[in-house]
């Protein structure tokens, strides 16, 4: 059964970190609807003033943060000793688990542009306090499938056209795909029943079940066995590009304050108390 459209989101402009201006497509209030996903931020900007102040050192617990960079560089460091630069086409998949302290400082490219996305995924109660882990994936490590009709899919997590993405053994069993569908071509993708599924358009235009979609539009789907997206013509016949996400819902209570997401208010209080007294990192 083809998935119907459940809702469409376009987000709102917010300021986060030390003064980074971005677009929050969904977050705190929508999190129960997007279970197991908590938040999606679009930080595409072409003015360094919008992002250079960055995200100085801050804690996380109980979640995974997934950063996908399309253009520019992000310098990062964390309490596990990981340091480096996320560049164009790279992905950073960080499992905060029991606790991590890190910083993310966008630098942009030679033209002052910084384009990318950050997704937060929840962890189930039994794994909220798992050992933190970090995975940096370069653009060269992400396979790209070319399907009949010319659709190209970069496979970060999941499987398309016999190619598996480098991110495996993730708790919520996610798919994370970067799809480019030519004009006039319909992309049909099988999905697991009961899994949350959405696309976020990041370029061009197209349609979903006859409903037009364009850049910075998120389509959340009802349950079903597959979803379909048709590439639109647009002024240059460029088709449509979108991120496709699916994941297994947790169905658990969410207690969320700032960078900490747990199941109860008591766990939230404990996390901030430990951060203040220096026992946060396990």
Coordinates of C-alpha atoms in Angstrom, one line a residue:
X1 CA 0.0 0.0 0.0
X2 CA 1.3 3.4 -1.0
X3 CA 1.8 5.8 1.9
X4 CA -0.5 8.8 2.0
X5 CA 0.6 12.2 3.1
X6 CA 0.0 12.7 6.8
X7 CA 1.2 16.3 7.1
X8 CA 3.5 18.9 5.6
X9 CA 5.9 21.1 7.5
X10 CA 8.0 24.1 6.6
X11 CA 9.5 24.9 9.9
X12 CA 10.5 28.3 11.4
X13 CA 13.6 30.4 11.8
X14 CA 15.4 30.1 15.1
X15 CA 18.7 31.1 16.7
X16 CA 20.7 28.5 18.5
X17 CA 24.2 27.9 19.9
X18 CA 26.2 31.2 20.3
X19 CA 24.1 32.9 17.6
X20 CA 23.6 30.5 14.7
X21 CA 20.6 31.4 12.6
X22 CA 18.9 28.3 11.1
X23 CA 15.6 26.8 10.1
X24 CA 14.0 24.3 12.5
X25 CA 11.8 22.0 10.5
X26 CA 10.5 20.1 13.5
X27 CA 11.5 19.9 17.1
X28 CA 10.2 19.7 20.7
X29 CA 6.5 20.1 20.1
X30 CA 6.4 17.8 17.1
X31 CA 8.8 15.1 18.4
X32 CA 6.0 12.6 19.5
X33 CA 4.7 12.7 15.9
X34 CA 8.1 12.0 14.4
X35 CA 9.1 9.3 16.9
X36 CA 12.0 8.1 17.0
X37 CA 13.2 11.4 15.5
X38 CA 13.4 14.4 17.7
X39 CA 14.5 17.4 15.6
X40 CA 15.6 18.4 12.1
X41 CA 17.6 21.6 11.6
X42 CA 18.4 23.1 8.2
X43 CA 21.5 25.4 8.5
X44 CA 22.0 26.4 4.9
X45 CA 23.4 29.9 4.8
X46 CA 25.5 32.0 2.5
X47 CA 26.3 34.8 5.0
X48 CA 29.1 33.9 7.5
X49 CA 27.4 36.1 10.1
X50 CA 24.6 33.5 10.2
X51 CA 26.8 30.7 11.4
X52 CA 30.4 31.6 12.5
X53 CA 29.5 31.9 16.2
X54 CA 28.9 28.2 16.1
X55 CA 28.0 25.8 18.9
X56 CA 30.7 26.0 21.7
X57 CA 31.2 23.2 24.2
X58 CA 27.9 21.8 25.4
X59 CA 26.6 18.4 26.7
X60 CA 24.3 15.7 25.2
X61 CA 22.8 12.6 26.8
X62 CA 20.2 10.1 25.6
X63 CA 20.2 10.9 21.9
X64 CA 22.1 10.5 18.6
X65 CA 23.0 13.6 16.6
X66 CA 23.5 13.2 12.8
X67 CA 25.1 16.0 10.9
X68 CA 25.2 16.0 7.1
X69 CA 27.2 18.7 5.3
X70 CA 26.5 19.6 1.7
X71 CA 28.9 22.6 1.4
X72 CA 31.5 24.1 3.7
X73 CA 33.5 22.9 6.7
X74 CA 32.6 22.3 10.4
X75 CA 35.3 21.9 13.0
X76 CA 34.5 19.7 15.9
X77 CA 35.9 18.2 19.1
X78 CA 34.5 16.1 21.9
X79 CA 35.2 14.7 25.4
X80 CA 36.2 11.4 23.9
X81 CA 39.2 13.0 22.2
X82 CA 37.7 13.1 18.7
X83 CA 38.7 16.2 16.7
X84 CA 38.5 17.0 13.0
X85 CA 36.7 18.7 10.2
X86 CA 33.4 17.6 8.6
X87 CA 33.6 18.8 4.9
X88 CA 31.3 18.8 1.9
X89 CA 29.5 15.5 1.5
X90 CA 30.6 14.2 4.9
X91 CA 28.4 12.8 7.8
X92 CA 29.1 12.9 11.5
X93 CA 27.0 10.3 13.5
X94 CA 27.4 10.8 17.2
X95 CA 25.7 8.6 19.8
X96 CA 25.7 10.7 23.0
X97 CA 24.5 7.8 25.2
X98 CA 25.4 8.3 28.8
X99 CA 27.0 11.6 28.1
X100 CA 29.3 13.5 25.8
X101 CA 30.5 17.1 25.7
X102 CA 31.4 18.5 22.3
X103 CA 31.6 21.6 20.2
X104 CA 30.7 22.3 16.5
X105 CA 32.1 25.4 14.9
X106 CA 31.0 26.0 11.3
X107 CA 33.6 27.7 9.1
X108 CA 31.9 27.7 5.7
X109 CA 33.7 27.4 2.3
X110 CA 35.8 29.8 0.4
X111 CA 32.7 31.8 -0.7
X112 CA 31.3 32.1 2.8
X113 CA 28.6 29.4 2.4
X114 CA 27.7 26.8 4.9
X115 CA 25.0 24.2 3.9
X116 CA 23.9 21.2 5.9
X117 CA 21.4 19.5 8.2
X118 CA 21.4 18.2 11.7
X119 CA 19.0 15.4 12.8
X120 CA 18.5 14.3 16.3
X121 CA 17.3 10.7 16.9
X122 CA 16.1 9.3 20.2
X123 CA 17.5 6.4 22.1
X124 CA 15.3 3.9 24.0
X125 CA 15.2 3.9 27.8
X126 CA 17.3 0.7 28.0
X127 CA 20.1 2.3 25.9
X128 CA 20.0 5.9 27.1
X129 CA 23.1 5.3 29.2
X130 CA 25.0 3.2 26.6
X131 CA 28.7 4.1 26.1
X132 CA 29.1 7.1 23.8
X133 CA 30.4 6.5 20.3
X134 CA 31.4 8.6 17.3
X135 CA 31.6 7.9 13.6
X136 CA 32.9 10.3 11.0
X137 CA 32.0 9.3 7.4
X138 CA 33.6 10.9 4.5
X139 CA 31.8 11.6 1.2
X140 CA 33.9 8.9 -0.5
X141 CA 32.6 6.3 2.0
X142 CA 29.0 6.9 1.0
X143 CA 27.9 4.7 -1.9
X144 CA 25.7 6.1 -4.6
X145 CA 23.1 3.9 -6.4
X146 CA 21.9 4.8 -9.9
X147 CA 18.4 3.4 -10.6
X148 CA 16.5 2.9 -13.8
X149 CA 15.3 6.3 -15.1
X150 CA 18.4 8.1 -13.7
X151 CA 17.5 8.5 -10.0
X152 CA 20.6 8.8 -7.9
X153 CA 20.6 7.8 -4.2
X154 CA 23.4 8.4 -1.8
X155 CA 23.0 5.7 0.9
X156 CA 24.1 6.9 4.3
X157 CA 22.0 4.2 6.2
X158 CA 19.9 1.5 4.7
X159 CA 20.0 -0.2 1.4
X160 CA 19.2 0.8 -2.2
X161 CA 20.0 -0.9 -5.4
X162 CA 22.0 -3.6 -3.7
X163 CA 24.3 -0.9 -2.0
X164 CA 24.3 -0.6 1.8
X165 CA 25.2 2.6 3.7
X166 CA 28.1 2.7 6.0
X167 CA 26.0 3.4 9.1
X168 CA 24.8 0.0 10.5
X169 CA 23.8 -1.4 13.9
X170 CA 21.9 1.8 14.8
X171 CA 19.3 1.3 17.6
X172 CA 16.3 2.8 15.7
X173 CA 17.1 0.8 12.5
X174 CA 17.1 4.0 10.3
X175 CA 17.3 4.7 6.6
X176 CA 19.0 7.9 5.7
X177 CA 19.0 8.6 1.9
X178 CA 19.9 11.6 -0.2
X179 CA 17.8 11.2 -3.4
X180 CA 18.0 13.1 -6.7
X181 CA 15.0 12.3 -9.0
X182 CA 15.0 13.6 -12.6
X183 CA 12.1 15.5 -14.0
X184 CA 9.3 13.2 -15.0
X185 CA 10.7 10.2 -13.2
X186 CA 8.8 8.5 -10.3
X187 CA 10.9 7.2 -7.5
X188 CA 9.2 4.4 -5.5
X189 CA 10.8 3.2 -2.3
X190 CA 9.7 0.3 -0.1
X191 CA 9.2 1.0 3.6
X192 CA 8.7 -1.1 6.6
X193 CA 5.2 -1.2 8.1
X194 CA 5.0 0.7 11.4
X195 CA 8.1 2.8 10.7
X196 CA 8.0 6.6 10.7
X197 CA 8.8 7.9 7.3
X198 CA 9.4 11.4 5.9
X199 CA 11.2 13.3 3.1
X200 CA 12.7 16.8 3.3
X201 CA 13.1 18.5 0.0
X202 CA 16.5 20.3 -0.4
X203 CA 16.4 21.3 -4.1
X204 CA 14.3 21.5 -7.2
X205 CA 10.6 20.6 -7.1
X206 CA 8.4 17.6 -7.6
X207 CA 5.2 16.1 -6.2
X208 CA 4.0 13.5 -3.7
X209 CA 0.7 11.8 -4.5
X210 CA -0.2 14.8 -6.7
X211 CA 0.8 17.4 -4.1
X212 CA 3.5 19.8 -5.3
X213 CA 6.6 20.0 -3.1
X214 CA 9.6 22.3 -3.3
X215 CA 12.8 23.3 -1.4
X216 CA 12.5 23.4 2.4
X217 CA 9.3 21.3 2.5
X218 CA 8.9 18.3 4.7
X219 CA 6.4 15.6 3.9
X220 CA 5.4 13.2 6.8
X221 CA 3.8 10.0 5.6
X222 CA 1.1 7.8 7.0
X223 CA 1.9 4.1 7.4
X224 CA 2.3 1.9 4.4
X225 CA 4.5 -0.4 2.3
X226 CA 6.1 2.2 0.0
X227 CA 6.4 5.9 -0.7
X228 CA 6.5 7.6 -4.1
X229 CA 8.0 11.0 -5.3
X230 CA 7.7 12.4 -8.8
X231 CA 10.5 14.7 -10.1
X232 CA 9.1 18.0 -11.4
X233 CA 10.2 20.0 -14.4
X234 CA 10.9 23.3 -12.8
X235 CA 12.4 26.3 -14.7
X236 CA 15.6 24.3 -15.6
X237 CA 14.1 20.8 -15.7
X238 CA 16.2 19.9 -12.7
X239 CA 13.9 17.4 -11.0
X240 CA 13.8 17.2 -7.2
X241 CA 16.4 16.4 -4.5
X242 CA 15.4 15.3 -1.0
X243 CA 16.5 13.5 2.2
X244 CA 14.5 10.4 3.0
X245 CA 14.3 9.2 6.6
X246 CA 12.7 6.2 8.1
X247 CA 13.0 4.7 11.6
X248 CA 11.4 2.4 14.2
X249 CA 9.3 4.3 16.7
X250 CA 10.1 3.8 20.4
X251 CA 6.7 4.7 21.9
X252 CA 8.3 5.9 25.1
X253 CA 7.8 9.1 27.2
X254 CA 10.0 12.0 26.3
X255 CA 11.5 14.3 28.9
X256 CA 13.5 17.0 27.1
X257 CA 15.4 20.0 28.3
X258 CA 18.0 21.7 26.0
X259 CA 20.6 19.1 24.8
X260 CA 19.4 16.3 27.2
X261 CA 16.6 13.9 26.2
X262 CA 15.6 11.3 28.8
X263 CA 12.3 9.5 29.8
X264 CA 11.6 11.2 33.1
X265 CA 12.0 14.6 34.7
X266 CA 14.1 13.0 37.5
X267 CA 16.6 11.8 34.9
X268 CA 16.8 15.2 33.4
X269 CA 17.5 16.8 36.8
X270 CA 20.1 14.1 37.5
X271 CA 21.9 14.9 34.2
X272 CA 22.1 18.6 34.9
X273 CA 23.2 18.0 38.5
X274 CA 26.0 15.7 37.2
X275 CA 27.0 18.2 34.6
X276 CA 27.4 20.9 37.3
X277 CA 29.3 18.7 39.7
X278 CA 31.7 17.2 37.1
X279 CA 30.4 13.7 37.1
X280 CA 28.5 13.9 33.8
X281 CA 31.0 12.0 31.7
X282 CA 30.9 8.2 32.6

